[in-house]
Amino acid sequence: LYQPRLALTPGTWVRFDLVNAVSDTYVELEIRTAIGTGSNVCTMTLLAIDGVYLLTPRRITTFAPMPPGGRLSIAVMCSTAGTYFFQAYPGARVCDLEAQFGQNLVTLDVSGTTVSTTEPTWTSTSISRPWYLESMLTTPSDYSWEMGVEQTAITGGSAWLGIGRNCSLPCNGRADCETLCASVDASYCSNGSPNPTKWGECTYLAFGGASMQYRHIAATCSIEELAINGRGRTPHPIHLHVFHFQIVTAPAQYTSLWGQIGDFRDTVPAIAGKTKVRYAVDAWGGPIVTHCHFLHHEDMGMMERFWASNTAGACLTQGGGVTGQPTTYCT
């Protein structure tokens, strides 16, 4: 249904499973007394991110952000009768307004006699997770690699994604990048922005299709650490197929707006700076896709495949010739 109405009783907790299926915008979820204005009302509790339950539910104090392709499970309780609007309320908090939209998602008609129901809660010991979703915060990674998502990667009719051993970017925003460009050799900059191919050990390429050589080889039954380097006010949402990853370190904006260190996700904004994630490569082998979830960027080439292999070791490679399906199963 388009913008449905839902009848609720005051004091009743209701669960919403939400997905941001808009191809190129971030969503900031709020419940307000009016569409696009009004007061923030009702109580929201975060239960799960991208299909993975939190170890303990988390109260949402202001708004709940969702990147393109992101999913949230949220419990909602309105204590007072009235008509409220569960909406995408663009406040330019997680990105510029150019990558947001405002729209009511569902109208909550709250009426009747107030009841008392229990807020969803559980403890970490009551959540059973498979080995690949157990905390890796203190587990050393077996292998590491980096990704660079540079704002100037969108040029003309193509886009690129950087992969290498060191994809660190020399500046984070327009002002400090312009200062940097004015103080270094002009060849290191293009149109007032750093040329990412001049920094670190990071090869930027547009995705060339199924015939393109794999740029990273992972080992099944291992733990890998990926550093995602971003720049700019509106971060590219980076999505990894097959494996959920755990946030290990992140810029301050992540913990102030998005969540907590230790969260498991499969889509994360490439916030200006460096975000480190770890993921367990389970028994599934073969090609793994990673891409920007701004679908226009993905379609123009901001995506890549890497290969999960059961052969010993893992590497960054420009070579090809990887074939076959791994058969090793993790214990």
Short mmCIF file of C-alpha atoms in Angstrom, two decimals, residues 144-152 161-173 176-177 180 188 193-204 225-232 249 251 270-276 316:
data_model
loop_
_atom_site.label_atom_id
_atom_site.label_comp_id
_atom_site.label_asym_id
_atom_site.label_seq_id
_atom_site.Cartn_x
_atom_site.Cartn_y
_atom_site.Cartn_z
CA SER A 144 43.63 -6.80 5.35
CA TRP A 145 43.01 -4.59 2.34
CA GLU A 146 41.65 -1.12 1.60
CA MET A 147 39.04 0.58 -0.52
CA GLY A 148 38.99 4.21 -1.65
CA VAL A 149 35.74 6.03 -2.40
CA GLU A 150 36.79 9.46 -3.64
CA GLN A 151 34.24 12.13 -4.51
CA THR A 152 35.97 12.97 -7.80
CA LEU A 161 36.38 2.37 -7.08
CA GLY A 162 39.83 2.26 -5.55
CA ILE A 163 41.30 -1.00 -4.22
CA GLY A 164 44.80 -1.49 -2.85
CA ARG A 165 47.06 -1.82 0.16
CA ASN A 166 46.73 1.83 1.18
CA CYS A 167 43.78 3.87 -0.10
CA SER A 168 44.08 6.68 2.47
CA LEU A 169 42.93 10.06 1.19
CA PRO A 170 44.94 13.19 1.98
CA CYS A 171 41.98 15.40 2.97
CA ASN A 172 38.35 15.08 3.99
CA GLY A 173 36.39 18.08 2.76
CA ASP A 176 41.08 21.36 3.42
CA CYS A 177 41.39 19.74 -0.01
CA LEU A 180 46.20 20.97 0.12
CA TYR A 188 48.50 15.92 -7.62
CA SER A 193 40.43 18.18 -5.75
CA PRO A 194 43.17 15.65 -5.00
CA ASN A 195 43.74 13.08 -7.70
CA PRO A 196 43.34 9.85 -5.71
CA THR A 197 45.58 7.91 -8.07
CA LYS A 198 48.51 10.00 -6.81
CA TRP A 199 48.19 8.91 -3.19
CA GLY A 200 49.03 5.66 -1.40
CA GLU A 201 48.89 2.31 -3.16
CA CYS A 202 45.38 2.32 -4.53
CA THR A 203 44.30 1.50 -8.08
CA TYR A 204 41.14 3.28 -9.23
CA GLU A 225 39.78 -6.40 7.74
CA LEU A 226 38.70 -3.86 5.16
CA ALA A 227 39.46 -0.14 5.55
CA ILE A 228 36.95 2.04 3.67
CA ASN A 229 38.31 5.52 2.93
CA GLY A 230 35.75 8.23 2.22
CA ARG A 231 35.68 11.95 1.60
CA GLY A 232 33.04 14.64 1.39
CA THR A 249 36.74 1.76 14.08
CA PRO A 251 35.02 8.52 12.29
CA ALA A 270 31.89 5.86 3.60
CA ILE A 271 32.12 8.77 6.02
CA ALA A 272 34.99 11.21 5.47
CA GLY A 273 38.05 9.52 6.94
CA LYS A 274 38.67 5.82 7.47
CA THR A 275 36.13 3.20 8.58
CA LYS A 276 37.54 -0.23 9.42
CA LEU A 316 45.68 -8.21 -3.58
#
